[in-house]
PDB file of C-alpha atoms in Angstrom:
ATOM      1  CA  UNK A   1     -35.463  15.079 -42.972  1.00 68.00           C
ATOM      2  CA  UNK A   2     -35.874  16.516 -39.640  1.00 73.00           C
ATOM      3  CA  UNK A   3     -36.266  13.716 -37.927  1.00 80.00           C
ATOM      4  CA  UNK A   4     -33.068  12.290 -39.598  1.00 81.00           C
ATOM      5  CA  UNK A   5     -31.736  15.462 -38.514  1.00 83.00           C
ATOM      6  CA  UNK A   6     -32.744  14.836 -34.623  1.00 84.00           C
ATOM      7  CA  UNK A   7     -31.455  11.445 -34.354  1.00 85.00           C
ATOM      8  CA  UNK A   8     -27.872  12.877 -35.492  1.00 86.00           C
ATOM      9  CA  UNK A   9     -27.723  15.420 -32.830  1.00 86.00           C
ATOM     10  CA  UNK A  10     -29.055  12.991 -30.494  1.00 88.00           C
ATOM     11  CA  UNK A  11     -26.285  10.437 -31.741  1.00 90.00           C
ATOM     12  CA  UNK A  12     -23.715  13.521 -31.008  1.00 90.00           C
ATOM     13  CA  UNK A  13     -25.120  13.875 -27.588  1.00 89.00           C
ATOM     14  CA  UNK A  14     -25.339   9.819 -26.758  1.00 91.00           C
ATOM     15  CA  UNK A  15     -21.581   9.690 -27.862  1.00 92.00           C
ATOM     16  CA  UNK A  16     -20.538  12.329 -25.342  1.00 91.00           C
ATOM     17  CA  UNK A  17     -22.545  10.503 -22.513  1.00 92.00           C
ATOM     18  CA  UNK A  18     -20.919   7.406 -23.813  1.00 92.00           C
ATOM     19  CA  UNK A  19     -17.716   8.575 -23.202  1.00 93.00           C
ATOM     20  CA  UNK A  20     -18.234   9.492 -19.604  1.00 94.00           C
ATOM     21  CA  UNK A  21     -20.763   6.873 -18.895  1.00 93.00           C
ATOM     22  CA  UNK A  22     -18.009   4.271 -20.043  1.00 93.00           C
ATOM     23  CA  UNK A  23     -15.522   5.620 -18.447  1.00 93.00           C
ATOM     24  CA  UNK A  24     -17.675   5.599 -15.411  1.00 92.00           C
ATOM     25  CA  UNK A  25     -18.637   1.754 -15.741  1.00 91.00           C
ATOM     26  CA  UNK A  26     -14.685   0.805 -15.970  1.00 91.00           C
ATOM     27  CA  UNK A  27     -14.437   2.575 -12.338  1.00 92.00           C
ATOM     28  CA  UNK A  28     -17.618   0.859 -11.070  1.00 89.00           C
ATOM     29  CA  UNK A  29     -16.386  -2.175 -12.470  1.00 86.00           C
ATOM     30  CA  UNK A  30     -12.913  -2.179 -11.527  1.00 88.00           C
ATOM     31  CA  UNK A  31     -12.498  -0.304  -8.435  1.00 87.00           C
ATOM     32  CA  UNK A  32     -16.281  -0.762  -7.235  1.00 87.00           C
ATOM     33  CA  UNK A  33     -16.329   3.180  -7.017  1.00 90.00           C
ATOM     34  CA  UNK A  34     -18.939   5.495  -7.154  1.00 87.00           C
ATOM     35  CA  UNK A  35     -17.740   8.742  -8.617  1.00 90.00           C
ATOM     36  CA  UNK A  36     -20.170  11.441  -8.063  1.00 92.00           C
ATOM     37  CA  UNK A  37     -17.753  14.047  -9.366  1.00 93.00           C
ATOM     38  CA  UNK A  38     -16.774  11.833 -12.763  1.00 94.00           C
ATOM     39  CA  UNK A  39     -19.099  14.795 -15.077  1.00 93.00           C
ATOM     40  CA  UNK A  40     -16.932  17.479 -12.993  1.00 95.00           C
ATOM     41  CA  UNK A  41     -14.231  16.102 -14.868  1.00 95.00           C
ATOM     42  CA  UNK A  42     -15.636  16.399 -18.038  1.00 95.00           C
ATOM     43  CA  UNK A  43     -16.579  20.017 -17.110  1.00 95.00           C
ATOM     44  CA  UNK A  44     -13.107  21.074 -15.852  1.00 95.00           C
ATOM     45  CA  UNK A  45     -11.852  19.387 -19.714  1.00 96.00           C
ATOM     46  CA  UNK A  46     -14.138  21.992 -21.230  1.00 95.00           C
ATOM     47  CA  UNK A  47     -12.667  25.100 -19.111  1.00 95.00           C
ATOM     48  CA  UNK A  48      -9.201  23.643 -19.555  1.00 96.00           C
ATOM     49  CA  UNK A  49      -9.198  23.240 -23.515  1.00 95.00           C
ATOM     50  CA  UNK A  50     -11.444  26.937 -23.329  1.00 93.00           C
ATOM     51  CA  UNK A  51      -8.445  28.310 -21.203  1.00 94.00           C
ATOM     52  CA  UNK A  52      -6.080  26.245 -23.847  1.00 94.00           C
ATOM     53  CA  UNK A  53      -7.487  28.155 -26.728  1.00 92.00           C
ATOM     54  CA  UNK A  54      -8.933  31.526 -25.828  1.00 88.00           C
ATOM     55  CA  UNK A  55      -5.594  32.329 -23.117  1.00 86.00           C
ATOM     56  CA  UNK A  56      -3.073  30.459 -24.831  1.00 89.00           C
ATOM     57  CA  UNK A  57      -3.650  30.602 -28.377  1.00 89.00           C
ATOM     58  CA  UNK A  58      -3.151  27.082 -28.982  1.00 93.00           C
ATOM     59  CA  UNK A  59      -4.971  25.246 -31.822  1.00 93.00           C
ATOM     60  CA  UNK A  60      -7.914  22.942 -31.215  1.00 93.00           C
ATOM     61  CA  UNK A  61      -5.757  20.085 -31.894  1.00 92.00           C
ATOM     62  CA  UNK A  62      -3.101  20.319 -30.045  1.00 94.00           C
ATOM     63  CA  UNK A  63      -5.168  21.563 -27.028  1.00 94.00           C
ATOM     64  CA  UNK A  64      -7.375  18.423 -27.300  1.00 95.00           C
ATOM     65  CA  UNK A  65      -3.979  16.462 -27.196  1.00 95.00           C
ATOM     66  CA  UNK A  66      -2.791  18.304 -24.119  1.00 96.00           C
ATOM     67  CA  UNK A  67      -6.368  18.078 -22.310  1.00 96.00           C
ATOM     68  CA  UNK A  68      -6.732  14.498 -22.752  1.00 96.00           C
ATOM     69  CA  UNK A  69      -3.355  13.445 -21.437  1.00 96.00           C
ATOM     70  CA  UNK A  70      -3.778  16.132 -18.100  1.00 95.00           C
ATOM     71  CA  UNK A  71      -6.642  14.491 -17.230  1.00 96.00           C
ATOM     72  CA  UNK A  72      -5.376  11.026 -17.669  1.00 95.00           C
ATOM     73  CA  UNK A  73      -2.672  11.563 -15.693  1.00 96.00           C
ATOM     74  CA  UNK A  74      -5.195  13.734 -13.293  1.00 95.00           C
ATOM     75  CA  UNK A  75      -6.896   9.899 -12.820  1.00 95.00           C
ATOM     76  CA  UNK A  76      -3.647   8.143 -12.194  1.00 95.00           C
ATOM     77  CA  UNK A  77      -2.964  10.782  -9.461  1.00 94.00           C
ATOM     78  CA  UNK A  78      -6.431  10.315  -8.009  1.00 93.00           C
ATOM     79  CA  UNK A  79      -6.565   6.728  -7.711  1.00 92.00           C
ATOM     80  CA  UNK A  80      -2.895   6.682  -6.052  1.00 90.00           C
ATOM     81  CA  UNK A  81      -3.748   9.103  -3.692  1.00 89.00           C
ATOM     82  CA  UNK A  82      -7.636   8.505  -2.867  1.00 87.00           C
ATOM     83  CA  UNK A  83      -7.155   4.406  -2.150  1.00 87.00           C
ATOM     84  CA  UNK A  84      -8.119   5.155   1.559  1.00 89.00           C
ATOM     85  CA  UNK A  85     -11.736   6.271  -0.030  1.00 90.00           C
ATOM     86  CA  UNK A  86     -11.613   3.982  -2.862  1.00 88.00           C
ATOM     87  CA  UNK A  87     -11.611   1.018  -0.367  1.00 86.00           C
ATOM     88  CA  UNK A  88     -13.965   2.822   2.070  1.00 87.00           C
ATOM     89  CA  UNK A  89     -17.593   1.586   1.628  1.00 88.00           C
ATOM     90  CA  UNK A  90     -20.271   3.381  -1.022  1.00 85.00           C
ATOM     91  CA  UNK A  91     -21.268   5.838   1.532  1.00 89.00           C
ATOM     92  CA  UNK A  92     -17.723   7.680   2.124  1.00 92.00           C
ATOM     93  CA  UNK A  93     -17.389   7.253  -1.439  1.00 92.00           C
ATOM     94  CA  UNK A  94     -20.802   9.440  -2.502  1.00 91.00           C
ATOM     95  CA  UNK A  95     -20.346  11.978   0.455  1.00 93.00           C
ATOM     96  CA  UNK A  96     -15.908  12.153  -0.916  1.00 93.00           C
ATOM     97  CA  UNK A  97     -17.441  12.383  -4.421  1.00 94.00           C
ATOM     98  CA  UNK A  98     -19.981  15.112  -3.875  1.00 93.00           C
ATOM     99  CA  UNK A  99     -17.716  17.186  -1.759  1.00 94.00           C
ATOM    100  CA  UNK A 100     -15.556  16.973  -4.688  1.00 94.00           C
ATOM    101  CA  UNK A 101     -18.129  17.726  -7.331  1.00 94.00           C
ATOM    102  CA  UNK A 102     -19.261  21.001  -5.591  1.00 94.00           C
ATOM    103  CA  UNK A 103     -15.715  21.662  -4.391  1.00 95.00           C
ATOM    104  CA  UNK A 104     -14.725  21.530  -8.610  1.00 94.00           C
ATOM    105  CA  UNK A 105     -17.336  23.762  -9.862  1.00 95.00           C
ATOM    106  CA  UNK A 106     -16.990  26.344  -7.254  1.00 95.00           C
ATOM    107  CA  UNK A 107     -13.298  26.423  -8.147  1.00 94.00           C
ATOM    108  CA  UNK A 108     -14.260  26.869 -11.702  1.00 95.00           C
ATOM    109  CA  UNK A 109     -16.988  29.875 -10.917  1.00 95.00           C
ATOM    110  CA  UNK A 110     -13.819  31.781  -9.026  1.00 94.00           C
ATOM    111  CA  UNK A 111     -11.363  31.055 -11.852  1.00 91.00           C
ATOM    112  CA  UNK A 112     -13.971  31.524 -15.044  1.00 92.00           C
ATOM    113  CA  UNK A 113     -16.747  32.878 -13.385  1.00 91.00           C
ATOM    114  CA  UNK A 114     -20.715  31.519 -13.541  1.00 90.00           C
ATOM    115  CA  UNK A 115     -21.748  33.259 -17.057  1.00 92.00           C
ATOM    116  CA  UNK A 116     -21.748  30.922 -19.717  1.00 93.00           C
ATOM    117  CA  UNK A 117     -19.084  30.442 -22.527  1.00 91.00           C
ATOM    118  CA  UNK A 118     -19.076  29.410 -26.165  1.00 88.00           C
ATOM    119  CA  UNK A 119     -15.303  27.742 -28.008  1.00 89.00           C
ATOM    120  CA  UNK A 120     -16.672  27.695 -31.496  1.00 86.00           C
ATOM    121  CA  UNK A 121     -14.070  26.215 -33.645  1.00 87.00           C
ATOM    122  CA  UNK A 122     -13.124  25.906 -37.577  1.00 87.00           C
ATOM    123  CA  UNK A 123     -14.543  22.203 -37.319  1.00 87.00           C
ATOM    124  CA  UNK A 124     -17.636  23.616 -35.930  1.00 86.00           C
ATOM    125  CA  UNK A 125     -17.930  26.311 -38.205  1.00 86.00           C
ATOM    126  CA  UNK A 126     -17.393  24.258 -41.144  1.00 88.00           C
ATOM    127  CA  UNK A 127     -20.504  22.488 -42.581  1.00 87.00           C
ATOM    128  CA  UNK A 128     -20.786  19.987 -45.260  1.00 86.00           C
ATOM    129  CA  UNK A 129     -24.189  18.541 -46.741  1.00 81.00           C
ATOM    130  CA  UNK A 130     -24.799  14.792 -47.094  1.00 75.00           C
ATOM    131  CA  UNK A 131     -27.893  13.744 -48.762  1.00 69.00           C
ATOM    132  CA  UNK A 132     -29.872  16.871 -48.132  1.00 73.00           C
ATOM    133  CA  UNK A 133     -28.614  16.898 -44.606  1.00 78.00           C
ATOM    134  CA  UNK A 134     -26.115  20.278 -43.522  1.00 81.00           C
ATOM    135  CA  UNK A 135     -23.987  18.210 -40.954  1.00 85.00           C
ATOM    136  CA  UNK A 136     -21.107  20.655 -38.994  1.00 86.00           C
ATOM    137  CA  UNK A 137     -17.566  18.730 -39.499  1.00 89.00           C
ATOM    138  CA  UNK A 138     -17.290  19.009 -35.599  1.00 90.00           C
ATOM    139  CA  UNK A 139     -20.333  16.266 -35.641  1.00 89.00           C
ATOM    140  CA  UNK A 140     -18.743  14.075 -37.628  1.00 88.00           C
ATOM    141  CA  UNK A 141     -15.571  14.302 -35.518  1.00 90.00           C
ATOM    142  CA  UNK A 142     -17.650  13.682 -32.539  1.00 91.00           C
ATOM    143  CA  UNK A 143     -18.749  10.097 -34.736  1.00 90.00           C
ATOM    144  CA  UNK A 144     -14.902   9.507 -35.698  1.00 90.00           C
ATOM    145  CA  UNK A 145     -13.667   9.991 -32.345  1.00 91.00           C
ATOM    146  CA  UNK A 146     -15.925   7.851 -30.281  1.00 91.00           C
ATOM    147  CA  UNK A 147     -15.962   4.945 -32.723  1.00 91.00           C
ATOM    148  CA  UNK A 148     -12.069   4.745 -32.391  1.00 93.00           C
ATOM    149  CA  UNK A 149     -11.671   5.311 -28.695  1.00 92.00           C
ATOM    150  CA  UNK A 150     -14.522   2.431 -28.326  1.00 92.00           C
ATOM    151  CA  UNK A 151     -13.161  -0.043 -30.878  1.00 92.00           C
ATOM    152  CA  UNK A 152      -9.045   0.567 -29.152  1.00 93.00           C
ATOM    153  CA  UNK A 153     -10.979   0.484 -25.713  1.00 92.00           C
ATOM    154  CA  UNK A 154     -12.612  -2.982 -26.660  1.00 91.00           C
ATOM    155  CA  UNK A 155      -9.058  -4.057 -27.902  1.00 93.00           C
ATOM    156  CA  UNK A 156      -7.156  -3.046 -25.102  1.00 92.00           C
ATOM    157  CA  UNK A 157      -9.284  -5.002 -22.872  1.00 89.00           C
ATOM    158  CA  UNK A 158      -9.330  -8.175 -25.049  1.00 90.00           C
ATOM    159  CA  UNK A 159      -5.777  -8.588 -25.733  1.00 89.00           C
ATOM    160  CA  UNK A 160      -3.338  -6.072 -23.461  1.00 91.00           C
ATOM    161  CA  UNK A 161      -1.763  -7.631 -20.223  1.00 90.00           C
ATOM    162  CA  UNK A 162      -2.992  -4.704 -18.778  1.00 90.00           C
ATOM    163  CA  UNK A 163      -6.639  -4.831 -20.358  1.00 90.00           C
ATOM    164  CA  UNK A 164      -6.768  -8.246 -19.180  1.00 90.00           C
ATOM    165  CA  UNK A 165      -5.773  -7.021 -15.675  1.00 91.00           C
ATOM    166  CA  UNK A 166      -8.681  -5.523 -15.704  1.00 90.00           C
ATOM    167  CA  UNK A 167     -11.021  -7.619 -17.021  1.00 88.00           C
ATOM    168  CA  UNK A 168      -9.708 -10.113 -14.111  1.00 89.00           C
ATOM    169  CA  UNK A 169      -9.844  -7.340 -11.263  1.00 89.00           C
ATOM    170  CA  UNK A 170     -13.684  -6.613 -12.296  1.00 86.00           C
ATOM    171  CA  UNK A 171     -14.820 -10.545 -12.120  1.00 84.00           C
ATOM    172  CA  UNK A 172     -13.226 -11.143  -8.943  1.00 85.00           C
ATOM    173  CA  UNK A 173     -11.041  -8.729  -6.758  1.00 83.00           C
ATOM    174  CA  UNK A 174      -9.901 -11.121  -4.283  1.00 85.00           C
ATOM    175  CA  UNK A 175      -9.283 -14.157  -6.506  1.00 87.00           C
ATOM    176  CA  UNK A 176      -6.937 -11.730  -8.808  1.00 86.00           C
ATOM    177  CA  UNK A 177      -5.316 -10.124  -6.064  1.00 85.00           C
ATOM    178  CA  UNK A 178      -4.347 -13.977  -4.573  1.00 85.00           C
ATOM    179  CA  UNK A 179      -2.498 -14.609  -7.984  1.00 83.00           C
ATOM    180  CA  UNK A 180      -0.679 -11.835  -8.082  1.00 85.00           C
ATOM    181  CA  UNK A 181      -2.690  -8.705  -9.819  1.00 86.00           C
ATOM    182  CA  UNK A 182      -1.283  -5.692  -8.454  1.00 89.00           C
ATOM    183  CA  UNK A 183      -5.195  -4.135  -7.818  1.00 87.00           C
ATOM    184  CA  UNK A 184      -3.324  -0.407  -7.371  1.00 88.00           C
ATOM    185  CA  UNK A 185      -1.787  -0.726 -10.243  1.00 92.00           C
ATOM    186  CA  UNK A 186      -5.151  -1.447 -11.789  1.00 92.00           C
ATOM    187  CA  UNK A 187      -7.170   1.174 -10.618  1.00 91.00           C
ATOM    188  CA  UNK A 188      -4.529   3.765 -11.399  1.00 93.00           C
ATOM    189  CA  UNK A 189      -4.456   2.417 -14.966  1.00 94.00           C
ATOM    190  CA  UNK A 190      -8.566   2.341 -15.555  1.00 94.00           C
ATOM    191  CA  UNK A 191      -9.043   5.665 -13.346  1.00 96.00           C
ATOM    192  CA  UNK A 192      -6.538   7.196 -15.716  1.00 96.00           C
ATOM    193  CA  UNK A 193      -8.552   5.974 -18.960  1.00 95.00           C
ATOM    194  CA  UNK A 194     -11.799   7.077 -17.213  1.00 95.00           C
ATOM    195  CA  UNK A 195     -10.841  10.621 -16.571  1.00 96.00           C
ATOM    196  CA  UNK A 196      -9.065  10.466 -20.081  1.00 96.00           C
ATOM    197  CA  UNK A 197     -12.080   9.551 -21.833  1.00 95.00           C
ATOM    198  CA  UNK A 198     -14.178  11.818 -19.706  1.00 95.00           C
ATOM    199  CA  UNK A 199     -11.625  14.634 -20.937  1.00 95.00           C
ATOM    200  CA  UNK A 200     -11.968  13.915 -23.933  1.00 95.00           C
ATOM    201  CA  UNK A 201     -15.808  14.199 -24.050  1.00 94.00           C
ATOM    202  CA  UNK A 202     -15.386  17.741 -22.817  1.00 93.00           C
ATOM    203  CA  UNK A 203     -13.171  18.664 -25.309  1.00 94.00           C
ATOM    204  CA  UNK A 204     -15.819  17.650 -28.081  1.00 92.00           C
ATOM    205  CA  UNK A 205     -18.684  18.593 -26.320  1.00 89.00           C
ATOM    206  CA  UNK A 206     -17.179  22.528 -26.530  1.00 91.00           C
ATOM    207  CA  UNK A 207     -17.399  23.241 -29.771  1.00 91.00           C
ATOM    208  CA  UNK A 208     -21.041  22.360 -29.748  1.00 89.00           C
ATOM    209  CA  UNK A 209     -22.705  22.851 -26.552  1.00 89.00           C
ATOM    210  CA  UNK A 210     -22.548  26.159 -24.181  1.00 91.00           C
ATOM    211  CA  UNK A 211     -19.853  25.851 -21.324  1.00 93.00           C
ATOM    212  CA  UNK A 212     -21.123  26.620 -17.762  1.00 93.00           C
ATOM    213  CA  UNK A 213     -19.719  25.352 -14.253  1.00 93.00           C
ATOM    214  CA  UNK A 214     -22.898  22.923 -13.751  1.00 92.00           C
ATOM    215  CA  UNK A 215     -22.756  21.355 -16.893  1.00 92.00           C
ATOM    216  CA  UNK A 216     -21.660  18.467 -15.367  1.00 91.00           C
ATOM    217  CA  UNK A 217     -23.608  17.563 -12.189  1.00 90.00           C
ATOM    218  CA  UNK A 218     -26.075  16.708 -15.473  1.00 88.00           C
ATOM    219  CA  UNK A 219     -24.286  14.412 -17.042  1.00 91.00           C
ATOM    220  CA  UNK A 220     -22.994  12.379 -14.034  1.00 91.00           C
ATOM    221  CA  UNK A 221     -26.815  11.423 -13.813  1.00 89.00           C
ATOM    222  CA  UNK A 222     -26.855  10.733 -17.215  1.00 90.00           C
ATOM    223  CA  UNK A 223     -23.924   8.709 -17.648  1.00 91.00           C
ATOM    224  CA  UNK A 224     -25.136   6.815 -14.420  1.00 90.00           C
ATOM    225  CA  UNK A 225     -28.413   6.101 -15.959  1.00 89.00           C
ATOM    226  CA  UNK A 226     -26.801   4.513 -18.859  1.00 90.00           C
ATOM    227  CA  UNK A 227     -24.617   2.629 -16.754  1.00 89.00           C
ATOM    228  CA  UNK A 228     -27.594   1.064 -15.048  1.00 87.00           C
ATOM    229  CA  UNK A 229     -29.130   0.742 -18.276  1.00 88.00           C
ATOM    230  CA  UNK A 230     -26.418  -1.358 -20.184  1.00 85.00           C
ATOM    231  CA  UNK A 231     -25.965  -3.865 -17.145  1.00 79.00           C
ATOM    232  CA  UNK A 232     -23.591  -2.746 -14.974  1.00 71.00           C
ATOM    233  CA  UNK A 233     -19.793  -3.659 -16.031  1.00 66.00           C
ATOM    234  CA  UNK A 234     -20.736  -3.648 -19.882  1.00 77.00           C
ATOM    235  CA  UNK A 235     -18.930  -1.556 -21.764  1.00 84.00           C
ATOM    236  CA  UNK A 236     -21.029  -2.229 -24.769  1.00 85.00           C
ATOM    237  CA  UNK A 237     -24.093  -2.105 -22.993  1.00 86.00           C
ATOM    238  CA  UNK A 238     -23.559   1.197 -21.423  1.00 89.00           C
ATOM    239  CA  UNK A 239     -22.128   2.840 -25.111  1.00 90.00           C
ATOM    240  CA  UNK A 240     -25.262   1.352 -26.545  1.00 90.00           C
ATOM    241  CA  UNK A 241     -27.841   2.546 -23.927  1.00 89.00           C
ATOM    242  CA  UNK A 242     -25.705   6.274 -24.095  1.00 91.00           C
ATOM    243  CA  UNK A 243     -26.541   6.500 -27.862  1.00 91.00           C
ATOM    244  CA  UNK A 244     -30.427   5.591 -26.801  1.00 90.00           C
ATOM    245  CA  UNK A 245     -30.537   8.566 -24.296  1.00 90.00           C
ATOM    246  CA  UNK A 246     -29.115  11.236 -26.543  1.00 89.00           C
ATOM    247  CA  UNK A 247     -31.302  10.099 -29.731  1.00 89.00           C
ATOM    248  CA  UNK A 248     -34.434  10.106 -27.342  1.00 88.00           C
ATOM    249  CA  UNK A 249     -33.617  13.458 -25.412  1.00 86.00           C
ATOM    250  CA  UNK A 250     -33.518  15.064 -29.101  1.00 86.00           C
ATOM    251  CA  UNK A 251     -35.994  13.786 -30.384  1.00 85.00           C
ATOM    252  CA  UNK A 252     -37.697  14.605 -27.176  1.00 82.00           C
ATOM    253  CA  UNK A 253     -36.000  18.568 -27.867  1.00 80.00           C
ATOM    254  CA  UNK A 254     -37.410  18.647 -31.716  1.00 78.00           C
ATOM    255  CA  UNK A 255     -40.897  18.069 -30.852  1.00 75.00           C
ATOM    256  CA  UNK A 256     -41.253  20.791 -27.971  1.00 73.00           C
ATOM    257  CA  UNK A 257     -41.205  18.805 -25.162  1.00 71.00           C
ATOM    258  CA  UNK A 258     -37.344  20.345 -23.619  1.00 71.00           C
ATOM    259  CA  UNK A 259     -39.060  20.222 -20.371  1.00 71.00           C
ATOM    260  CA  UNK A 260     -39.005  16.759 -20.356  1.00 72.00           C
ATOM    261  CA  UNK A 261     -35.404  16.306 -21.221  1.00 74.00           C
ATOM    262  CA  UNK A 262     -33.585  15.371 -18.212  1.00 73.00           C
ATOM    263  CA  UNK A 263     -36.460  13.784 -16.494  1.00 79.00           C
ATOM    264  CA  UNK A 264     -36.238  11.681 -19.591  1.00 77.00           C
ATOM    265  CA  UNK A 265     -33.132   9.563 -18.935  1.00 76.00           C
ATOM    266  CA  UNK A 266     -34.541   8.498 -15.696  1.00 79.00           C
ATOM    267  CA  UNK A 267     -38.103   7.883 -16.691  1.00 85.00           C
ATOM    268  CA  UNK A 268     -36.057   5.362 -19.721  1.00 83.00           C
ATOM    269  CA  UNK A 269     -33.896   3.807 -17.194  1.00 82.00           C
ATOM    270  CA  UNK A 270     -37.109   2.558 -15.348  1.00 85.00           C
ATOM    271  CA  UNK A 271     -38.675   1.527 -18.220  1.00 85.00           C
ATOM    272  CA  UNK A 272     -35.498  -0.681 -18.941  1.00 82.00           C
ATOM    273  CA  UNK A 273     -35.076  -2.142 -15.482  1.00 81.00           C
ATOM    274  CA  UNK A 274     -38.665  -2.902 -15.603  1.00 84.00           C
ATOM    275  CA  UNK A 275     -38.647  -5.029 -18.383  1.00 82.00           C
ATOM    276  CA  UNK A 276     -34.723  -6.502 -18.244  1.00 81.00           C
ATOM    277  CA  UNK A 277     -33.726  -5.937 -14.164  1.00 78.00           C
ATOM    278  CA  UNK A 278     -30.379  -7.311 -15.640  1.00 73.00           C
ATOM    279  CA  UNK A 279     -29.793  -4.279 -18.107  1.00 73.00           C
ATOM    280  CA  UNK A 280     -29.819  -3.810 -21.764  1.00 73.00           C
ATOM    281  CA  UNK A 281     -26.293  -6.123 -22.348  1.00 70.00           C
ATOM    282  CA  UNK A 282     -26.162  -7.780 -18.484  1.00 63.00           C
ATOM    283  CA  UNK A 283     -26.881 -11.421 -18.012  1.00 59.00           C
ATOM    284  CA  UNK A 284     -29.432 -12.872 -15.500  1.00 59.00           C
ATOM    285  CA  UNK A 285     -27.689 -14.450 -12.383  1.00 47.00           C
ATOM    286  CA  UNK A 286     -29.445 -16.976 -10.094  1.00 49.00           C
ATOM    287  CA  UNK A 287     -28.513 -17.689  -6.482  1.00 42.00           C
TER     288      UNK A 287
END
């Protein structure tokens, strides 16, 4: 039972890395981006639905709602305005990136300050038992939730004009923009379901985990690492290799060995590269 117990907080934890670790493939993908800052934006989601709630007095729901789409549109904005650095090479883009990270949570410390903050909620205060197992409603939200963004995520890609945009702009940039893909257009569209879906994880992840101004510098790494991991440009991949570093960190957490936790991700990503250089869903290219 406890070990049952550990894989379904580590499951809770994967799904909130897969949000921002997808997310974070669509950009590499797409725009060939490297967003240092793309956990930032998961943190400043957590302070927004905290400031939502606590300041506003609006229910969880409707402050998820209202996070999400600021954030979305928050990516739109970016991409529109940040096309100089988006076409720059990788180096502007992880000195922009981390300017921006530390730029984000120093804004954050000022406007919340550095102590750390709790949003407990009636979903994560409510607890229901499944075969011998006490499971907080707010859990199985987490499940719900990612399942449904992933499934209309896979959809949108497969049969949208837009998703298949997308799809085109990631094989080949220059063929797509020589038949007409407007690449802008594009990137606007996948930064805005990036930072969306990156919202969204910090809107889950409040009810459950403390709130603090570095909480995402973390999960950049993280979401990185499962990037890598799932072969980079797979979606599935990346969800899939997500889930595998949340189960292991808690299992890693349940038998004492929280020390270990972070170093974790990175030790798995190794292993992975070692034995499939391609990634866990990527497909071996010769030259």
């Amino acid at each position: 039972m406890f070990l049952l117990e550990q894989v379904i907080n580590g499951l809770t934890l994967g799904s909130l890395y897969g949000l921002v670790a997808v997310g974070l493939a669509l950009i590499l993908g797409v725009a060939r981006f490297v967003n240092l800052a793309h956990g930032q934006v998961m943190m400043l989601s957590a302070y927004l639905i905290l400031w939502l709630s606590r300041r506003q007095g609006l229910p969880y729901v409707p402050a998820v709602l209202l996070t999400v789409a600021s954030l979305g549109t928050a990516g739109v904005l970016t991409a529109v305005a940040a096309q100089r650095v988006i076409r720059s090479s990788w180096r502007t883009q992880l000195v922009a990136t981390l300017a921006a990270a530390v730029i984000l949570e120093s804004l954050v410390i000022v406007g919340f300050g550095a102590v750390p903050q709790v949003l407990p909620t009636d979903y994560s205060r409510k607890v229901i038992q499944m075969a011998g197992l006490f499971v907080s409603v707010q859990r199985l939200l987490v499940f719900a939730v990612v399942a449904t963004m992933f499934a209309g995520l896979q959809v949108f890609l497969a049969h949208s004009r837009s998703g298949k945009a997308t799809r085109a702009v990631a094989q080949n940039r220059e063929l797509a923009e020589a038949l007409g893909v407007d690449t802008v257009r594009v990137a606007a569209v996948t930064f805005g379901i990036a930072f969306g879906l990156a919202g969204l994880a910090g809107t889950l992840v409040s009810p459950l985990y403390t709130i603090y101004p570095a909480m995402g510098t973390a999960v950049t790494f993280k979401a990185l690492a499962a990037v890598v991991m799932g072969g980079f440009g797979q979606v599935t991949g990346t969800l899939a290799a997500a889930l595998l570093l949340g189960v292991a960190e808690s299992l890693a957490s349940g038998f004492g060995l929280s020390a270990y936790q972070d170093s974790l991700a990175f030790l798995l990503m190794i292993g992975v590269l070692v034995l499939r250089p391609q990634g866990l869903f990527g497909t071996r290219v010769r030259v």
